[in-house]
Amino acid sequence: MGTSQMGFLFFCSILFLSASASSRNLPIIAFDEGYTPLFGDNNVFVHKDGKSVHLSLDERTGSGFVSHDLYLHGFFSASIKLPADYTAGVVVAFYMSNGDMYEKNHDEIDFEFLGNIRGKDWRIQTNVYGNGSTGIGREERFGLWFDPAEDFHQYSILWTQSHIIFYVDNIPIREVTRTESMGGDFPSKPMTLYATIWDASDWATNGGKYRVNYKYAPYVAKFSDLVLHGCAVDPIEHVASCDTAQTSESIPSRVTPLQRLKMESFRKKHMTYSYCYDKIRYKAPPTECAINPQEAERLRRFDPVTFGSGRHRHGKRRHSSRSSQTQADSF
């Protein structure tokens, strides 16, 4: 290993240690205080400590839980350990949505964890919808610098009036900034927090090529360190009420200059798909996209069809980054 590689790995280990230390200071709540089972009956298992919950998927059903309250902005987080071994077709999701209240113009902020065949890594997909803007998928997909099935790691969403930030172990991996051109496409209505595990065989792994194999069931996703730190909204009156007494220095409000460097480093190493550069889906990038020439070139090299010409090559099967395996190199 070269000197530059050793230095990079040391840098990443420092990031991980600092992130782990800060996550211990978050305002953790008991499951019953903030959540209730959503579906799956006995496949939702709350531990005796009241602070950890397991969601499982078997041939009978998946499972999920949901927050008691609606929220308008805030910081939402959980430590998650994903299922191991063969997980193709399995999706674990940690997300916010108001689809049950606004069927045709719902908002959504997603962490989706996409399972894989044995020997291949889990992938993270993030997505943002506002006002029912599902016709414009705002997906970005990443690999990770660790195996998320070996241990718990913190996954967090910061949602404010002006931006949305996705974090992994306190490292921002994506920032969505509200622009005038987005209009109502930026999430702006109260949402509920959800966590689910389910069978997405039709699309999750290589576009449905690899499906859930229930020989390996049950698939168990473990959740702990649950954080609900936001403005709760009355479901009838839709009036927001913020608990200013519950504060923590570990709750972020923005991306700091140091965190921005970490985010740029992460994206340079691990981003494998961004809708902003997808020339097959969009002849011109959606108006809110700020094109980064370095990101554009990296993705073009990774998948020259999707991010280069945007045209299929005659006689060759298209290799789409949206259904590709994560890059082999590690963070």
mmCIF file of C-alpha atoms in Angstrom:
data_model
loop_
_atom_site.group_PDB
_atom_site.id
_atom_site.type_symbol
_atom_site.label_atom_id
_atom_site.label_comp_id
_atom_site.label_asym_id
_atom_site.label_seq_id
_atom_site.Cartn_x
_atom_site.Cartn_y
_atom_site.Cartn_z
ATOM 1 C CA MET A 1 0.000 0.000 0.000
ATOM 2 C CA GLY A 2 1.365 3.423 -0.992
ATOM 3 C CA THR A 3 1.863 6.379 1.339
ATOM 4 C CA SER A 4 -1.089 8.265 -0.140
ATOM 5 C CA GLN A 5 -3.392 5.252 0.379
ATOM 6 C CA MET A 6 -2.271 4.854 3.992
ATOM 7 C CA GLY A 7 -2.861 8.532 4.600
ATOM 8 C CA PHE A 8 -6.320 8.318 3.095
ATOM 9 C CA LEU A 9 -7.280 5.299 5.215
ATOM 10 C CA PHE A 10 -5.986 7.049 8.344
ATOM 11 C CA PHE A 11 -8.043 10.127 7.440
ATOM 12 C CA CYS A 12 -11.169 7.975 7.062
ATOM 13 C CA SER A 13 -10.582 6.200 10.382
ATOM 14 C CA ILE A 14 -10.428 9.588 12.114
ATOM 15 C CA LEU A 15 -13.726 10.556 10.469
ATOM 16 C CA PHE A 16 -15.340 7.349 11.664
ATOM 17 C CA LEU A 17 -14.123 7.745 15.233
ATOM 18 C CA SER A 18 -15.311 11.339 15.476
ATOM 19 C CA ALA A 19 -18.673 10.401 13.966
ATOM 20 C CA SER A 20 -19.127 7.495 16.381
ATOM 21 C CA ALA A 21 -18.324 9.724 19.351
ATOM 22 C CA SER A 22 -20.841 12.388 18.346
ATOM 23 C CA SER A 23 -23.646 9.895 17.629
ATOM 24 C CA ARG A 24 -23.584 8.792 21.277
ATOM 25 C CA ASN A 25 -24.720 12.281 22.316
ATOM 26 C CA LEU A 26 -27.877 12.343 20.218
ATOM 27 C CA PRO A 27 -31.264 12.639 22.027
ATOM 28 C CA ILE A 28 -32.284 8.961 21.890
ATOM 29 C CA ILE A 29 -35.911 8.037 22.602
ATOM 30 C CA ALA A 30 -37.557 4.724 23.500
ATOM 31 C CA PHE A 31 -39.436 2.986 20.704
ATOM 32 C CA ASP A 32 -42.837 3.266 22.409
ATOM 33 C CA GLU A 33 -42.351 6.991 22.979
ATOM 34 C CA GLY A 34 -42.024 7.820 19.327
ATOM 35 C CA TYR A 35 -43.086 4.869 17.181
ATOM 36 C CA THR A 36 -45.670 2.180 16.622
ATOM 37 C CA PRO A 37 -45.596 -1.004 14.487
ATOM 38 C CA LEU A 38 -46.856 -0.369 10.949
ATOM 39 C CA PHE A 39 -47.235 -3.864 9.472
ATOM 40 C CA GLY A 40 -45.792 -7.352 9.794
ATOM 41 C CA ASP A 41 -47.264 -8.443 13.142
ATOM 42 C CA ASN A 42 -44.645 -10.596 14.899
ATOM 43 C CA ASN A 43 -42.029 -9.589 12.332
ATOM 44 C CA VAL A 44 -41.725 -6.352 14.324
ATOM 45 C CA PHE A 45 -39.834 -7.265 17.499
ATOM 46 C CA VAL A 46 -39.163 -4.618 20.156
ATOM 47 C CA HIS A 47 -36.369 -5.534 22.594
ATOM 48 C CA LYS A 48 -36.858 -5.535 26.348
ATOM 49 C CA ASP A 49 -34.713 -2.409 26.658
ATOM 50 C CA GLY A 50 -37.418 -0.567 24.698
ATOM 51 C CA LYS A 51 -34.826 1.191 22.558
ATOM 52 C CA SER A 52 -34.067 -1.412 19.895
ATOM 53 C CA VAL A 53 -36.329 -3.019 17.311
ATOM 54 C CA HIS A 54 -35.825 -5.775 14.741
ATOM 55 C CA LEU A 55 -37.702 -5.847 11.442
ATOM 56 C CA SER A 56 -37.784 -9.120 9.534
ATOM 57 C CA LEU A 57 -38.800 -10.301 6.076
ATOM 58 C CA ASP A 58 -39.923 -13.864 5.429
ATOM 59 C CA GLU A 59 -42.104 -15.626 2.855
ATOM 60 C CA ARG A 60 -45.196 -14.455 4.716
ATOM 61 C CA THR A 61 -44.538 -10.727 4.997
ATOM 62 C CA GLY A 62 -42.119 -7.890 5.443
ATOM 63 C CA SER A 63 -42.492 -5.440 8.327
ATOM 64 C CA GLY A 64 -42.192 -1.840 9.369
ATOM 65 C CA PHE A 65 -42.752 0.822 11.996
ATOM 66 C CA VAL A 66 -43.865 4.440 11.857
ATOM 67 C CA SER A 67 -43.563 7.542 14.025
ATOM 68 C CA HIS A 68 -46.536 8.584 16.141
ATOM 69 C CA ASP A 69 -46.314 12.167 14.952
ATOM 70 C CA LEU A 70 -46.067 14.147 11.764
ATOM 71 C CA TYR A 71 -43.101 16.512 11.533
ATOM 72 C CA LEU A 72 -42.397 19.699 9.643
ATOM 73 C CA HIS A 73 -38.585 19.832 9.440
ATOM 74 C CA GLY A 74 -36.075 18.399 11.902
ATOM 75 C CA PHE A 75 -33.314 15.825 12.364
ATOM 76 C CA PHE A 76 -34.197 12.129 12.146
ATOM 77 C CA SER A 77 -31.742 9.300 12.723
ATOM 78 C CA ALA A 78 -31.279 5.615 13.490
ATOM 79 C CA SER A 79 -28.438 3.147 13.950
ATOM 80 C CA ILE A 80 -29.085 0.290 11.542
ATOM 81 C CA LYS A 81 -27.490 -3.121 11.037
ATOM 82 C CA LEU A 82 -28.525 -4.746 7.762
ATOM 83 C CA PRO A 83 -29.041 -8.449 6.995
ATOM 84 C CA ALA A 84 -25.974 -10.409 5.918
ATOM 85 C CA ASP A 85 -25.181 -13.047 3.289
ATOM 86 C CA TYR A 86 -27.412 -13.310 0.193
ATOM 87 C CA THR A 87 -29.746 -10.282 0.235
ATOM 88 C CA ALA A 88 -30.643 -9.793 -3.454
ATOM 89 C CA GLY A 89 -34.090 -8.267 -3.898
ATOM 90 C CA VAL A 90 -34.277 -7.113 -0.267
ATOM 91 C CA VAL A 91 -34.845 -3.427 0.444
ATOM 92 C CA VAL A 92 -34.540 -1.809 3.870
ATOM 93 C CA ALA A 93 -35.887 1.742 3.930
ATOM 94 C CA PHE A 94 -35.595 4.617 6.413
ATOM 95 C CA TYR A 95 -37.609 7.508 5.075
ATOM 96 C CA MET A 96 -40.108 10.320 5.513
ATOM 97 C CA SER A 97 -43.374 10.528 3.598
ATOM 98 C CA ASN A 98 -46.900 11.933 3.638
ATOM 99 C CA GLY A 99 -48.230 9.644 0.901
ATOM 100 C CA ASP A 100 -51.083 8.471 3.128
ATOM 101 C CA MET A 101 -52.385 12.060 3.367
ATOM 102 C CA TYR A 102 -51.503 13.441 -0.058
ATOM 103 C CA GLU A 103 -52.068 10.663 -2.566
ATOM 104 C CA LYS A 104 -51.427 12.749 -5.692
ATOM 105 C CA ASN A 105 -48.993 15.384 -4.415
ATOM 106 C CA HIS A 106 -47.014 13.697 -1.663
ATOM 107 C CA ASP A 107 -43.517 14.554 -0.411
ATOM 108 C CA GLU A 108 -40.803 12.031 0.391
ATOM 109 C CA ILE A 109 -37.185 11.878 1.602
ATOM 110 C CA ASP A 110 -35.637 8.403 1.294
ATOM 111 C CA PHE A 111 -32.768 6.283 2.464
ATOM 112 C CA GLU A 112 -33.114 2.956 0.616
ATOM 113 C CA PHE A 113 -30.659 0.120 1.259
ATOM 114 C CA LEU A 114 -30.508 -2.244 -1.708
ATOM 115 C CA GLY A 115 -29.485 -5.844 -1.084
ATOM 116 C CA ASN A 116 -27.187 -7.854 -3.326
ATOM 117 C CA ILE A 117 -25.993 -11.313 -4.266
ATOM 118 C CA ARG A 118 -23.413 -13.033 -2.065
ATOM 119 C CA GLY A 119 -20.003 -11.433 -2.325
ATOM 120 C CA LYS A 120 -21.373 -8.074 -3.507
ATOM 121 C CA ASP A 121 -21.961 -5.060 -1.291
ATOM 122 C CA TRP A 122 -25.151 -3.417 -0.123
ATOM 123 C CA ARG A 123 -25.810 -0.099 -1.869
ATOM 124 C CA ILE A 124 -27.457 3.062 -0.575
ATOM 125 C CA GLN A 125 -29.939 4.990 -2.678
ATOM 126 C CA THR A 126 -31.206 8.422 -1.628
ATOM 127 C CA ASN A 127 -34.193 10.118 -3.200
ATOM 128 C CA VAL A 128 -36.274 13.269 -2.790
ATOM 129 C CA TYR A 129 -39.816 13.949 -4.024
ATOM 130 C CA GLY A 130 -41.874 17.087 -3.503
ATOM 131 C CA ASN A 131 -45.512 17.744 -4.311
ATOM 132 C CA GLY A 132 -45.899 14.449 -6.162
ATOM 133 C CA SER A 133 -42.871 15.024 -8.419
ATOM 134 C CA THR A 134 -42.340 11.292 -8.947
ATOM 135 C CA GLY A 135 -41.930 11.830 -12.695
ATOM 136 C CA ILE A 136 -38.498 13.301 -11.910
ATOM 137 C CA GLY A 137 -36.526 10.737 -9.969
ATOM 138 C CA ARG A 138 -33.892 12.496 -7.881
ATOM 139 C CA GLU A 139 -31.942 9.353 -7.055
ATOM 140 C CA GLU A 140 -28.316 9.232 -6.069
ATOM 141 C CA ARG A 141 -26.648 5.903 -5.366
ATOM 142 C CA PHE A 142 -23.533 5.122 -3.356
ATOM 143 C CA GLY A 143 -21.314 2.386 -2.051
ATOM 144 C CA LEU A 144 -19.928 2.468 1.499
ATOM 145 C CA TRP A 145 -16.494 2.221 3.087
ATOM 146 C CA PHE A 146 -17.708 -0.502 5.480
ATOM 147 C CA ASP A 147 -19.924 -3.583 5.484
ATOM 148 C CA PRO A 148 -23.298 -2.379 6.867
ATOM 149 C CA ALA A 149 -24.214 -5.955 7.806
ATOM 150 C CA GLU A 150 -21.277 -6.341 10.226
ATOM 151 C CA ASP A 151 -22.193 -3.630 12.726
ATOM 152 C CA PHE A 152 -24.525 -0.731 13.458
ATOM 153 C CA HIS A 153 -24.005 2.573 11.669
ATOM 154 C CA GLN A 154 -25.899 5.835 12.015
ATOM 155 C CA TYR A 155 -28.031 7.062 9.091
ATOM 156 C CA SER A 156 -29.566 10.517 9.424
ATOM 157 C CA ILE A 157 -31.750 13.026 7.592
ATOM 158 C CA LEU A 158 -31.677 16.772 8.238
ATOM 159 C CA TRP A 159 -34.679 18.577 6.704
ATOM 160 C CA THR A 160 -35.075 22.359 6.870
ATOM 161 C CA GLN A 161 -36.920 24.981 4.830
ATOM 162 C CA SER A 162 -33.877 25.470 2.621
ATOM 163 C CA HIS A 163 -32.008 22.176 2.412
ATOM 164 C CA ILE A 164 -31.990 18.412 2.964
ATOM 165 C CA ILE A 165 -28.823 16.623 4.047
ATOM 166 C CA PHE A 166 -28.246 12.859 4.190
ATOM 167 C CA TYR A 167 -25.610 11.633 6.678
ATOM 168 C CA VAL A 168 -23.814 8.337 7.276
ATOM 169 C CA ASP A 169 -22.034 8.241 10.652
ATOM 170 C CA ASN A 170 -22.267 12.048 10.827
ATOM 171 C CA ILE A 171 -20.563 12.394 7.429
ATOM 172 C CA PRO A 172 -22.803 14.237 4.950
ATOM 173 C CA ILE A 173 -23.070 12.278 1.715
ATOM 174 C CA ARG A 174 -25.607 14.436 -0.130
ATOM 175 C CA GLU A 175 -27.081 17.932 0.165
ATOM 176 C CA VAL A 176 -30.219 19.035 -1.680
ATOM 177 C CA THR A 177 -30.564 22.820 -1.668
ATOM 178 C CA ARG A 178 -33.930 24.409 -2.344
ATOM 179 C CA THR A 179 -33.882 26.511 -5.503
ATOM 180 C CA GLU A 180 -36.515 28.762 -7.024
ATOM 181 C CA SER A 181 -36.654 26.498 -10.080
ATOM 182 C CA MET A 182 -37.735 23.521 -7.952
ATOM 183 C CA GLY A 183 -40.951 25.278 -6.965
ATOM 184 C CA GLY A 184 -43.137 22.812 -5.074
ATOM 185 C CA ASP A 185 -40.775 19.939 -5.882
ATOM 186 C CA PHE A 186 -38.950 20.626 -2.608
ATOM 187 C CA PRO A 187 -40.665 18.747 0.279
ATOM 188 C CA SER A 188 -42.665 21.317 2.234
ATOM 189 C CA LYS A 189 -45.604 19.507 3.868
ATOM 190 C CA PRO A 190 -45.579 17.639 7.209
ATOM 191 C CA MET A 191 -44.291 14.068 6.970
ATOM 192 C CA THR A 192 -44.166 10.899 9.046
ATOM 193 C CA LEU A 193 -40.993 8.854 9.590
ATOM 194 C CA TYR A 194 -41.005 5.214 8.469
ATOM 195 C CA ALA A 195 -38.708 2.180 8.627
ATOM 196 C CA THR A 196 -39.464 -0.932 6.567
ATOM 197 C CA ILE A 197 -38.037 -4.138 5.123
ATOM 198 C CA TRP A 198 -39.708 -5.637 2.078
ATOM 199 C CA ASP A 199 -39.412 -7.774 -1.058
ATOM 200 C CA ALA A 200 -38.450 -5.599 -4.042
ATOM 201 C CA SER A 201 -37.417 -8.460 -6.305
ATOM 202 C CA ASP A 202 -38.853 -6.753 -9.384
ATOM 203 C CA TRP A 203 -36.266 -3.940 -9.386
ATOM 204 C CA ALA A 204 -33.846 -3.779 -6.470
ATOM 205 C CA THR A 205 -30.936 -5.921 -7.712
ATOM 206 C CA ASN A 206 -29.802 -5.489 -11.307
ATOM 207 C CA GLY A 207 -33.257 -4.403 -12.417
ATOM 208 C CA GLY A 208 -34.914 -7.559 -11.069
ATOM 209 C CA LYS A 209 -32.386 -10.045 -12.449
ATOM 210 C CA TYR A 210 -31.696 -11.356 -8.933
ATOM 211 C CA ARG A 211 -34.688 -11.947 -6.670
ATOM 212 C CA VAL A 212 -35.218 -12.628 -2.977
ATOM 213 C CA ASN A 213 -34.255 -16.217 -2.099
ATOM 214 C CA TYR A 214 -36.285 -17.224 0.931
ATOM 215 C CA LYS A 215 -33.911 -20.084 1.632
ATOM 216 C CA TYR A 216 -31.925 -17.404 3.499
ATOM 217 C CA ALA A 217 -34.935 -15.992 5.363
ATOM 218 C CA PRO A 218 -35.695 -14.508 7.733
ATOM 219 C CA TYR A 219 -33.866 -11.352 6.705
ATOM 220 C CA VAL A 220 -33.491 -9.198 9.814
ATOM 221 C CA ALA A 221 -32.744 -5.457 9.908
ATOM 222 C CA LYS A 222 -31.842 -4.145 13.363
ATOM 223 C CA PHE A 223 -32.579 -0.576 14.499
ATOM 224 C CA SER A 224 -31.419 1.293 17.603
ATOM 225 C CA ASP A 225 -30.475 4.837 18.744
ATOM 226 C CA LEU A 226 -33.722 6.253 17.361
ATOM 227 C CA VAL A 227 -33.775 10.046 17.067
ATOM 228 C CA LEU A 228 -36.895 12.149 16.402
ATOM 229 C CA HIS A 229 -35.853 15.767 16.810
ATOM 230 C CA GLY A 230 -38.222 18.038 14.925
ATOM 231 C CA CYS A 231 -41.340 20.160 14.860
ATOM 232 C CA ALA A 232 -44.274 17.867 15.610
ATOM 233 C CA VAL A 233 -47.469 18.746 13.766
ATOM 234 C CA ASP A 234 -51.032 18.302 14.965
ATOM 235 C CA PRO A 235 -52.571 15.841 12.465
ATOM 236 C CA ILE A 236 -55.907 17.693 12.415
ATOM 237 C CA GLU A 237 -54.995 21.357 12.778
ATOM 238 C CA HIS A 238 -51.578 20.975 11.057
ATOM 239 C CA VAL A 239 -50.030 23.386 13.551
ATOM 240 C CA ALA A 240 -46.323 22.812 14.202
ATOM 241 C CA SER A 241 -44.954 22.722 17.730
ATOM 242 C CA CYS A 242 -41.191 22.544 18.335
ATOM 243 C CA ASP A 243 -39.710 21.220 21.566
ATOM 244 C CA THR A 244 -36.941 23.744 22.137
ATOM 245 C CA ALA A 245 -36.030 22.111 25.463
ATOM 246 C CA GLN A 246 -34.697 19.004 23.735
ATOM 247 C CA THR A 247 -31.398 20.192 22.345
ATOM 248 C CA SER A 248 -28.081 18.574 21.569
ATOM 249 C CA GLU A 249 -24.827 19.890 20.220
ATOM 250 C CA SER A 250 -24.725 16.764 18.066
ATOM 251 C CA ILE A 251 -27.804 17.850 16.098
ATOM 252 C CA PRO A 252 -26.447 19.532 12.954
ATOM 253 C CA SER A 253 -27.985 22.590 11.317
ATOM 254 C CA ARG A 254 -25.810 22.847 8.214
ATOM 255 C CA VAL A 255 -22.773 21.408 6.453
ATOM 256 C CA THR A 256 -19.631 22.864 8.025
ATOM 257 C CA PRO A 257 -16.552 23.575 5.879
ATOM 258 C CA LEU A 258 -14.817 20.475 7.295
ATOM 259 C CA GLN A 259 -17.882 18.331 6.648
ATOM 260 C CA ARG A 260 -18.055 19.631 3.093
ATOM 261 C CA LEU A 261 -14.535 18.326 2.514
ATOM 262 C CA LYS A 262 -15.611 14.959 3.929
ATOM 263 C CA MET A 263 -18.686 14.954 1.685
ATOM 264 C CA GLU A 264 -16.642 15.741 -1.417
ATOM 265 C CA SER A 265 -14.202 12.958 -0.520
ATOM 266 C CA PHE A 266 -17.027 10.456 -0.010
ATOM 267 C CA ARG A 267 -18.770 11.355 -3.260
ATOM 268 C CA LYS A 268 -15.526 11.198 -5.195
ATOM 269 C CA LYS A 269 -14.894 7.687 -3.967
ATOM 270 C CA HIS A 270 -18.357 6.146 -3.749
ATOM 271 C CA MET A 271 -21.048 7.818 -5.813
ATOM 272 C CA THR A 272 -22.083 5.466 -8.636
ATOM 273 C CA TYR A 273 -25.233 7.202 -9.868
ATOM 274 C CA SER A 274 -26.743 10.701 -9.879
ATOM 275 C CA TYR A 275 -29.862 11.702 -11.762
ATOM 276 C CA CYS A 276 -28.273 15.051 -12.626
ATOM 277 C CA TYR A 277 -25.828 13.368 -15.015
ATOM 278 C CA ASP A 278 -28.118 10.700 -16.497
ATOM 279 C CA LYS A 279 -28.242 11.494 -20.215
ATOM 280 C CA ILE A 280 -30.527 8.563 -21.003
ATOM 281 C CA ARG A 281 -33.302 9.806 -18.731
ATOM 282 C CA TYR A 282 -32.833 13.543 -19.255
ATOM 283 C CA LYS A 283 -31.751 15.339 -22.424
ATOM 284 C CA ALA A 284 -30.941 18.307 -20.199
ATOM 285 C CA PRO A 285 -30.328 18.107 -16.431
ATOM 286 C CA PRO A 286 -33.298 19.074 -14.230
ATOM 287 C CA THR A 287 -33.172 22.785 -13.476
ATOM 288 C CA GLU A 288 -32.066 22.443 -9.842
ATOM 289 C CA CYS A 289 -28.946 20.471 -10.765
ATOM 290 C CA ALA A 290 -25.605 22.204 -10.229
ATOM 291 C CA ILE A 291 -23.241 20.322 -12.522
ATOM 292 C CA ASN A 292 -19.849 19.523 -11.059
ATOM 293 C CA PRO A 293 -17.393 18.844 -13.929
ATOM 294 C CA GLN A 294 -15.291 16.491 -11.794
ATOM 295 C CA GLU A 295 -18.351 14.439 -10.778
ATOM 296 C CA ALA A 296 -19.538 14.381 -14.383
ATOM 297 C CA GLU A 297 -16.212 13.022 -15.610
ATOM 298 C CA ARG A 298 -15.940 10.377 -12.868
ATOM 299 C CA LEU A 299 -19.428 9.070 -13.624
ATOM 300 C CA ARG A 300 -18.782 9.169 -17.365
ATOM 301 C CA ARG A 301 -15.766 6.918 -16.861
ATOM 302 C CA PHE A 302 -17.771 4.611 -14.584
ATOM 303 C CA ASP A 303 -20.659 4.260 -17.064
ATOM 304 C CA PRO A 304 -19.970 5.926 -20.429
ATOM 305 C CA VAL A 305 -23.396 5.061 -21.842
ATOM 306 C CA THR A 306 -25.573 6.477 -19.055
ATOM 307 C CA PHE A 307 -23.350 9.449 -18.265
ATOM 308 C CA GLY A 308 -21.579 9.935 -21.573
ATOM 309 C CA SER A 309 -23.412 9.864 -24.889
ATOM 310 C CA GLY A 310 -26.726 8.733 -23.420
ATOM 311 C CA ARG A 311 -27.142 6.406 -26.432
ATOM 312 C CA HIS A 312 -27.174 2.628 -26.571
ATOM 313 C CA ARG A 313 -24.276 1.037 -28.377
ATOM 314 C CA HIS A 314 -25.280 -1.175 -31.263
ATOM 315 C CA GLY A 315 -25.067 -4.851 -30.430
ATOM 316 C CA LYS A 316 -24.197 -4.302 -26.780
ATOM 317 C CA ARG A 317 -26.323 -4.479 -23.686
ATOM 318 C CA ARG A 318 -26.555 -1.208 -21.798
ATOM 319 C CA HIS A 319 -24.790 -1.176 -18.441
ATOM 320 C CA SER A 320 -26.779 1.184 -16.250
ATOM 321 C CA SER A 321 -25.232 2.560 -13.094
ATOM 322 C CA ARG A 322 -28.665 2.474 -11.489
ATOM 323 C CA SER A 323 -28.489 -1.307 -11.466
ATOM 324 C CA SER A 324 -24.762 -1.777 -11.294
ATOM 325 C CA GLN A 325 -22.660 -3.183 -8.506
ATOM 326 C CA THR A 326 -20.780 -0.778 -6.324
ATOM 327 C CA GLN A 327 -17.230 0.075 -7.245
ATOM 328 C CA ALA A 328 -14.721 -2.469 -6.009
ATOM 329 C CA ASP A 329 -12.407 -0.023 -4.277
ATOM 330 C CA SER A 330 -13.100 0.817 -0.634
ATOM 331 C CA PHE A 331 -13.341 4.143 1.182
#
